[in-house]
């Protein structure tokens, strides 16, 4: 059976978030890491989510990887493509959301693509084209201090106009609330005006399901995982997906390791709670920069901890500390040193029997999963909205939770381990 829905996610936590939504809406889904080889097998999946690490890559690289993923998904039969980015529109001033969306639109000959990062369950809503995180506009939320993608504007039309070659309009909440027909009419009007994108307001999941219905015939949709809520029903209504589930998720038995590279307010609160309970060690970036073998030191430390307790290793720091580190080593080098250290630790400790990994941070997860050479993930039980456990399919048996920096309650790390048998 060909797949019907193909997704291209610009980071790994975003990919699991989306795959989790599609699974909970009744689709059979696999998450693949990078554009697969032409002969790759993905079982009886109805949707495939390709996870890229393209959010902060150079623009040309992000475009090339996204187009390669598109071409593979189309060759496998995908009728609709979802470009998944962050519910907080994480991007640098150069992009990459606008340029990648432009490239996908051009390649698919698509007239207009929706822009909808809303994720109401996690407090991300869009009103008059302004993205809110809880009660704060995006640029007044903690996202203003993100180490790699600080968000200093909350207006999605303005953000898109600055990043993309096309012009972006708005489908406002009153139209969304009138229903799918009204959305379709407004979309047609915006196309007639020559617009390439439409930010679409969404205040709750009812709006997102209405938008999903209205977008049944869109070849390309862009947004957060929320925009996917209504899509499986479209395929179901057309008899293109079945209700048969085929999950084989089975957690591995090994020791638990928590690796955190996210510096978000949420992750730091979660770390504070977990550190009160379990042994922890912090990556000293100055030692890494000085060439000390920090990986061996921390791996030896983790192995020496009680086997029945998770070990926590983190780089996460508050905005002041991150700013000081970035001043010393530069933004890219600081992030890279931390990602290299945490991913080398994941590899070393997976080899030493740490088979249950909780990784906090999108870029961090990308680095860890790539270092572990994982090619495919199956989605397992949900820990928190947007964060499921996953199982690596293939050579190395591993159970992983890839946590978006911003997601989860302060008890997240304990919650995660409680979910597993
Ligand atoms: N102490 C630190 N100083 C500088 N950069 C850091 C520090 N700790 C982590 N980082 C980097 O910050 C980035 C956090 O991004 P990410 O992992 O995507 O988290 P989030 O999911 O919160 O966005 C990563 O590149 C990580 O390596
Ligand atoms: O949409 C979201 O917020 C997440 O799925 C996401 O993209 C995660 O990114 P990070 O916060 O960088 O982990």
CSV table of N, CA, C and O in Angstrom, one decimal, residues 20 25 69 95 100 132 170 177 179 195 222 227 262 325 376:
chain,number,residue,atom,x,y,z
A,20,UNK,N,3.2,11.5,16.8
A,20,UNK,CA,2.3,11.2,17.9
A,20,UNK,C,0.9,11.6,17.7
A,20,UNK,O,-0.1,10.9,17.9
A,25,UNK,N,-4.6,10.0,16.2
A,25,UNK,CA,-5.8,10.2,15.4
A,25,UNK,C,-6.0,9.0,14.5
A,25,UNK,O,-6.8,9.0,13.5
A,69,UNK,N,13.6,15.0,0.7
A,69,UNK,CA,12.5,14.3,1.5
A,69,UNK,C,11.2,14.3,0.7
A,69,UNK,O,10.5,13.3,0.6
A,95,UNK,N,15.8,32.5,7.8
A,95,UNK,CA,14.8,31.4,7.6
A,95,UNK,C,14.9,30.4,8.7
A,95,UNK,O,15.2,30.8,9.8
A,100,UNK,N,12.3,27.3,2.8
A,100,UNK,CA,11.9,25.8,2.6
A,100,UNK,C,10.5,25.8,2.1
A,100,UNK,O,10.2,25.0,1.1
A,132,UNK,N,0.6,33.4,20.0
A,132,UNK,CA,0.7,33.5,21.4
A,132,UNK,C,1.3,32.2,22.0
A,132,UNK,O,1.0,31.1,21.6
A,170,UNK,N,-3.9,36.7,5.6
A,170,UNK,CA,-4.5,36.2,6.8
A,170,UNK,C,-5.9,35.6,6.6
A,170,UNK,O,-6.7,36.2,5.9
A,177,UNK,N,-14.2,30.3,12.2
A,177,UNK,CA,-15.3,29.9,13.1
A,177,UNK,C,-16.6,29.7,12.3
A,177,UNK,O,-17.5,29.0,12.7
A,179,UNK,N,-16.5,28.0,9.5
A,179,UNK,CA,-16.5,26.6,9.0
A,179,UNK,C,-15.6,26.5,7.8
A,179,UNK,O,-15.1,27.4,7.2
A,195,UNK,N,-1.6,36.0,-3.5
A,195,UNK,CA,-0.8,35.7,-2.3
A,195,UNK,C,-0.4,34.2,-2.4
A,195,UNK,O,-1.0,33.4,-3.0
A,222,UNK,N,1.5,23.8,5.9
A,222,UNK,CA,2.6,24.0,6.7
A,222,UNK,C,2.2,24.4,8.1
A,222,UNK,O,1.1,25.0,8.3
A,227,UNK,N,-2.0,21.2,13.3
A,227,UNK,CA,-2.6,21.3,12.0
A,227,UNK,C,-2.9,19.9,11.4
A,227,UNK,O,-3.8,19.7,10.5
A,262,UNK,N,18.5,21.3,26.1
A,262,UNK,CA,17.6,22.5,26.0
A,262,UNK,C,17.8,23.4,27.1
A,262,UNK,O,18.0,23.0,28.3
A,325,UNK,N,28.6,32.3,27.6
A,325,UNK,CA,29.3,31.2,26.9
A,325,UNK,C,29.4,31.6,25.4
A,325,UNK,O,30.4,31.4,24.8
A,376,UNK,N,15.0,4.7,12.0
A,376,UNK,CA,13.6,4.7,12.0
A,376,UNK,C,13.0,4.6,13.4
A,376,UNK,O,13.6,3.8,14.3
